[in-house]
PDB file of C-alpha atoms in Angstrom:
ATOM      1  CA  UNK C   1      22.221 -18.947   0.345  1.00 57.00           C
ATOM      2  CA  UNK C   2      23.375 -16.071   2.973  1.00 59.00           C
ATOM      3  CA  UNK C   3      22.981 -17.381   6.352  1.00 63.00           C
ATOM      4  CA  UNK C   4      20.374 -14.232   6.913  1.00 67.00           C
ATOM      5  CA  UNK C   5      18.437 -15.734   4.546  1.00 69.00           C
ATOM      6  CA  UNK C   6      18.337 -19.054   6.109  1.00 73.00           C
ATOM      7  CA  UNK C   7      17.731 -17.278   9.759  1.00 71.00           C
ATOM      8  CA  UNK C   8      14.990 -15.777   8.337  1.00 71.00           C
ATOM      9  CA  UNK C   9      13.541 -18.974   6.709  1.00 76.00           C
ATOM     10  CA  UNK C  10      14.178 -20.819   9.547  1.00 77.00           C
ATOM     11  CA  UNK C  11      12.229 -17.877  12.262  1.00 75.00           C
ATOM     12  CA  UNK C  12       9.442 -17.728   9.396  1.00 76.00           C
ATOM     13  CA  UNK C  13       8.367 -21.395   9.499  1.00 74.00           C
ATOM     14  CA  UNK C  14       7.594 -21.128  13.157  1.00 78.00           C
ATOM     15  CA  UNK C  15       4.186 -20.977  14.686  1.00 77.00           C
ATOM     16  CA  UNK C  16       5.467 -17.536  16.723  1.00 79.00           C
ATOM     17  CA  UNK C  17       5.816 -15.866  13.693  1.00 75.00           C
ATOM     18  CA  UNK C  18       2.512 -17.498  12.491  1.00 72.00           C
ATOM     19  CA  UNK C  19       1.089 -16.017  15.668  1.00 79.00           C
ATOM     20  CA  UNK C  20       2.570 -12.647  15.371  1.00 77.00           C
ATOM     21  CA  UNK C  21       3.414 -11.640  11.655  1.00 76.00           C
ATOM     22  CA  UNK C  22      -0.500 -11.452  10.446  1.00 71.00           C
ATOM     23  CA  UNK C  23      -0.629  -8.407  13.031  1.00 70.00           C
ATOM     24  CA  UNK C  24       1.895  -6.570  11.929  1.00 70.00           C
ATOM     25  CA  UNK C  25       3.560  -7.084   9.080  1.00 73.00           C
ATOM     26  CA  UNK C  26       0.246  -5.981   6.814  1.00 72.00           C
ATOM     27  CA  UNK C  27      -0.619  -3.135   8.136  1.00 73.00           C
ATOM     28  CA  UNK C  28       2.905  -1.701   8.218  1.00 70.00           C
ATOM     29  CA  UNK C  29       3.439  -2.937   4.672  1.00 70.00           C
ATOM     30  CA  UNK C  30       0.241  -1.134   3.504  1.00 73.00           C
ATOM     31  CA  UNK C  31       1.660   2.426   5.500  1.00 77.00           C
ATOM     32  CA  UNK C  32       4.978   2.329   4.414  1.00 72.00           C
ATOM     33  CA  UNK C  33       3.904   1.556   0.479  1.00 65.00           C
ATOM     34  CA  UNK C  34       1.177   4.649   0.829  1.00 74.00           C
ATOM     35  CA  UNK C  35       3.562   6.861   2.266  1.00 75.00           C
ATOM     36  CA  UNK C  36       6.245   6.188  -0.434  1.00 72.00           C
ATOM     37  CA  UNK C  37       3.361   6.225  -3.407  1.00 68.00           C
ATOM     38  CA  UNK C  38       3.810   3.017  -4.075  1.00 67.00           C
ATOM     39  CA  UNK C  39       7.841   2.313  -4.433  1.00 66.00           C
ATOM     40  CA  UNK C  40       8.497   0.752  -1.241  1.00 64.00           C
ATOM     41  CA  UNK C  41       7.140  -2.690   0.104  1.00 60.00           C
ATOM     42  CA  UNK C  42       9.257  -3.721   3.474  1.00 59.00           C
ATOM     43  CA  UNK C  43       8.129  -7.126   3.423  1.00 61.00           C
ATOM     44  CA  UNK C  44      10.050  -6.968  -0.198  1.00 60.00           C
ATOM     45  CA  UNK C  45      13.139  -6.990   1.389  1.00 59.00           C
ATOM     46  CA  UNK C  46      12.310 -10.843   2.714  1.00 64.00           C
ATOM     47  CA  UNK C  47      10.438 -11.820  -0.651  1.00 77.00           C
ATOM     48  CA  UNK C  48       9.051 -10.299  -3.948  1.00 87.00           C
ATOM     49  CA  UNK C  49       6.064  -8.586  -2.970  1.00 88.00           C
ATOM     50  CA  UNK C  50       2.887  -6.665  -4.234  1.00 92.00           C
ATOM     51  CA  UNK C  51      -0.403  -4.530  -3.137  1.00 91.00           C
ATOM     52  CA  UNK C  52      -3.196  -6.977  -4.149  1.00 97.00           C
ATOM     53  CA  UNK C  53      -6.155  -4.598  -5.012  1.00 97.00           C
ATOM     54  CA  UNK C  54      -9.508  -7.127  -4.809  1.00 98.00           C
ATOM     55  CA  UNK C  55     -13.118  -6.364  -4.795  1.00 98.00           C
ATOM     56  CA  UNK C  56     -14.641  -8.269  -1.060  1.00 98.00           C
ATOM     57  CA  UNK C  57     -16.865 -11.298  -1.859  1.00 97.00           C
ATOM     58  CA  UNK C  58     -18.947  -9.776   0.911  1.00 96.00           C
ATOM     59  CA  UNK C  59     -18.729  -6.078   1.285  1.00 97.00           C
ATOM     60  CA  UNK C  60     -18.239  -5.409  -2.645  1.00 97.00           C
ATOM     61  CA  UNK C  61     -15.501  -2.881  -1.340  1.00 98.00           C
ATOM     62  CA  UNK C  62     -12.159  -2.737  -2.531  1.00 98.00           C
ATOM     63  CA  UNK C  63     -10.098  -4.624  -0.257  1.00 97.00           C
ATOM     64  CA  UNK C  64      -5.632  -3.889  -0.235  1.00 93.00           C
ATOM     65  CA  UNK C  65      -3.488  -6.830   0.695  1.00 93.00           C
ATOM     66  CA  UNK C  66       0.317  -6.798   0.965  1.00 89.00           C
ATOM     67  CA  UNK C  67       1.152 -10.208  -0.190  1.00 92.00           C
ATOM     68  CA  UNK C  68       4.355 -11.790  -1.198  1.00 90.00           C
ATOM     69  CA  UNK C  69       4.606 -13.355  -4.242  1.00 95.00           C
ATOM     70  CA  UNK C  70       6.327 -15.307  -6.990  1.00 95.00           C
ATOM     71  CA  UNK C  71       7.195 -13.083  -9.976  1.00 96.00           C
ATOM     72  CA  UNK C  72       6.890 -16.017 -13.509  1.00 96.00           C
ATOM     73  CA  UNK C  73       8.134 -15.093 -16.459  1.00 93.00           C
ATOM     74  CA  UNK C  74       6.224 -13.533 -19.093  1.00 91.00           C
ATOM     75  CA  UNK C  75       4.770 -11.009 -16.369  1.00 93.00           C
ATOM     76  CA  UNK C  76       2.774 -12.630 -14.436  1.00 97.00           C
ATOM     77  CA  UNK C  77       2.208 -13.446 -10.643  1.00 98.00           C
ATOM     78  CA  UNK C  78       1.729 -16.584  -8.348  1.00 98.00           C
ATOM     79  CA  UNK C  79       0.140 -15.837  -5.181  1.00 98.00           C
ATOM     80  CA  UNK C  80       0.181 -18.933  -2.042  1.00 97.00           C
ATOM     81  CA  UNK C  81      -2.668 -18.521  -0.042  1.00 97.00           C
ATOM     82  CA  UNK C  82      -0.590 -19.800   3.143  1.00 94.00           C
ATOM     83  CA  UNK C  83      -1.919 -17.627   5.419  1.00 93.00           C
ATOM     84  CA  UNK C  84       1.137 -18.009   7.582  1.00 88.00           C
ATOM     85  CA  UNK C  85       0.325 -21.634   8.121  1.00 91.00           C
ATOM     86  CA  UNK C  86      -2.575 -20.587   9.918  1.00 90.00           C
ATOM     87  CA  UNK C  87      -5.721 -22.804   9.579  1.00 92.00           C
ATOM     88  CA  UNK C  88      -8.642 -21.226   7.756  1.00 95.00           C
ATOM     89  CA  UNK C  89      -8.168 -19.690   3.539  1.00 97.00           C
ATOM     90  CA  UNK C  90      -7.155 -16.270   3.889  1.00 96.00           C
ATOM     91  CA  UNK C  91      -9.600 -13.536   2.936  1.00 96.00           C
ATOM     92  CA  UNK C  92      -8.278 -12.618  -0.273  1.00 98.00           C
ATOM     93  CA  UNK C  93      -8.144 -15.910  -1.598  1.00 98.00           C
ATOM     94  CA  UNK C  94     -12.270 -15.547  -1.087  1.00 98.00           C
ATOM     95  CA  UNK C  95     -12.464 -12.366  -2.928  1.00 98.00           C
ATOM     96  CA  UNK C  96     -10.458 -14.015  -5.913  1.00 98.00           C
ATOM     97  CA  UNK C  97     -12.310 -16.535  -6.128  1.00 98.00           C
ATOM     98  CA  UNK C  98     -15.635 -14.709  -6.395  1.00 98.00           C
ATOM     99  CA  UNK C  99     -14.100 -11.733  -8.132  1.00 98.00           C
ATOM    100  CA  UNK C 100     -11.092 -12.851 -10.473  1.00 98.00           C
ATOM    101  CA  UNK C 101     -10.255  -9.344 -11.982  1.00 98.00           C
ATOM    102  CA  UNK C 102      -7.893  -7.628  -9.987  1.00 98.00           C
ATOM    103  CA  UNK C 103      -5.307  -5.085  -9.703  1.00 98.00           C
ATOM    104  CA  UNK C 104      -1.843  -5.447  -7.851  1.00 97.00           C
ATOM    105  CA  UNK C 105       0.837  -2.778  -7.464  1.00 93.00           C
ATOM    106  CA  UNK C 106       4.229  -3.473  -8.343  1.00 92.00           C
ATOM    107  CA  UNK C 107       7.583  -1.804  -8.609  1.00 86.00           C
ATOM    108  CA  UNK C 108       5.536   1.545  -8.000  1.00 83.00           C
ATOM    109  CA  UNK C 109       3.087   0.771 -11.113  1.00 93.00           C
ATOM    110  CA  UNK C 110      -0.627  -0.418 -10.625  1.00 95.00           C
ATOM    111  CA  UNK C 111      -1.740  -3.414 -13.075  1.00 97.00           C
ATOM    112  CA  UNK C 112      -4.930  -5.009 -14.181  1.00 98.00           C
ATOM    113  CA  UNK C 113      -4.852  -9.203 -13.692  1.00 98.00           C
ATOM    114  CA  UNK C 114      -6.676 -11.178 -13.492  1.00 98.00           C
ATOM    115  CA  UNK C 115      -6.444 -14.289 -11.164  1.00 98.00           C
ATOM    116  CA  UNK C 116      -6.905 -18.120 -11.522  1.00 98.00           C
ATOM    117  CA  UNK C 117      -7.227 -20.669  -8.729  1.00 98.00           C
ATOM    118  CA  UNK C 118      -4.866 -23.089 -10.111  1.00 98.00           C
ATOM    119  CA  UNK C 119      -5.656 -26.905  -9.492  1.00 98.00           C
ATOM    120  CA  UNK C 120      -4.206 -30.600 -10.568  1.00 98.00           C
ATOM    121  CA  UNK C 121      -1.038 -30.866 -12.124  1.00 98.00           C
ATOM    122  CA  UNK C 122      -0.568 -26.931 -13.009  1.00 98.00           C
ATOM    123  CA  UNK C 123      -1.494 -26.216  -9.070  1.00 98.00           C
ATOM    124  CA  UNK C 124       1.632 -28.984  -8.629  1.00 98.00           C
ATOM    125  CA  UNK C 125       3.881 -27.431 -10.282  1.00 98.00           C
ATOM    126  CA  UNK C 126       3.397 -24.658  -8.981  1.00 98.00           C
ATOM    127  CA  UNK C 127       3.775 -25.731  -5.388  1.00 98.00           C
ATOM    128  CA  UNK C 128       6.807 -26.995  -6.392  1.00 97.00           C
ATOM    129  CA  UNK C 129       8.215 -24.054  -7.748  1.00 96.00           C
ATOM    130  CA  UNK C 130       6.449 -21.866  -4.733  1.00 96.00           C
ATOM    131  CA  UNK C 131       8.710 -24.448  -2.334  1.00 95.00           C
ATOM    132  CA  UNK C 132      12.106 -24.141  -4.577  1.00 93.00           C
ATOM    133  CA  UNK C 133      11.683 -20.492  -3.894  1.00 90.00           C
ATOM    134  CA  UNK C 134      10.845 -20.339   0.149  1.00 90.00           C
ATOM    135  CA  UNK C 135      11.283 -23.764   1.505  1.00 91.00           C
ATOM    136  CA  UNK C 136       8.879 -22.330   4.769  1.00 91.00           C
ATOM    137  CA  UNK C 137       5.790 -22.806   2.884  1.00 94.00           C
ATOM    138  CA  UNK C 138       5.949 -26.698   3.370  1.00 95.00           C
ATOM    139  CA  UNK C 139       5.940 -26.444   7.077  1.00 93.00           C
ATOM    140  CA  UNK C 140       2.987 -23.744   6.522  1.00 94.00           C
ATOM    141  CA  UNK C 141       1.061 -26.362   4.936  1.00 97.00           C
ATOM    142  CA  UNK C 142       2.027 -29.613   7.382  1.00 95.00           C
ATOM    143  CA  UNK C 143       0.743 -27.100   9.838  1.00 93.00           C
ATOM    144  CA  UNK C 144      -3.037 -27.088   8.154  1.00 95.00           C
ATOM    145  CA  UNK C 145      -4.997 -29.789   6.885  1.00 96.00           C
ATOM    146  CA  UNK C 146      -6.418 -27.431   4.154  1.00 97.00           C
ATOM    147  CA  UNK C 147      -4.940 -27.408   0.910  1.00 97.00           C
ATOM    148  CA  UNK C 148      -2.834 -23.757   0.641  1.00 98.00           C
ATOM    149  CA  UNK C 149      -4.240 -22.140  -2.691  1.00 98.00           C
ATOM    150  CA  UNK C 150      -2.582 -21.151  -4.946  1.00 98.00           C
ATOM    151  CA  UNK C 151      -3.549 -18.188  -7.573  1.00 98.00           C
ATOM    152  CA  UNK C 152      -1.649 -17.473 -11.057  1.00 98.00           C
ATOM    153  CA  UNK C 153      -2.393 -13.452 -11.888  1.00 98.00           C
ATOM    154  CA  UNK C 154      -1.820 -12.718 -15.528  1.00 98.00           C
ATOM    155  CA  UNK C 155      -2.225  -9.459 -16.606  1.00 97.00           C
ATOM    156  CA  UNK C 156      -5.668  -8.026 -18.257  1.00 96.00           C
TER     157      UNK C 156
END
C-alpha cells in the first residue's frame, strides 16, 4: 500500500474527520459530478464512488447522494452505510429500505439498480470484503452501537 494511502486511511478513521467530512465531501462531489456531466467524482480519488439516486422514504422525491462503493464482479456494487462512524443510520439507507428501486451514476453512465439490505452470513462475508477494501470501516463500527447497514446493488 502506498504511504499516502495509509495516511489517508488513518486520517479518515478519526473522529475529527467524521465531524467535518459529511459537511463538505458530499456537496463538493455533487457539484463536480454535475459540472463534469457525471464523469468525475472527487472522492473517487480515495475510493470508487457512485451517485445514488433513491426515492426519499418520507418525501417521495429523488435524493442524490455521493457514496463510496465496493464494485463487485458481475457489475454490482456494495454500499456501506457507515455515516463516517457517526451515530444514526444515514438517510439514504432508510430510503433504500423503503424504496429499493434506484439508480446509480457510475463512470458517467446512469444505471438502474435494485438494492438489497444484507443480513446473516451474506452480510458477514460482505463486511469482511469491505474491511479488506477500506480498513477504516472497522473504526467507524467501533464508534457506534448500531450495526452498519450493507446493501448490495444489482443491475435491473
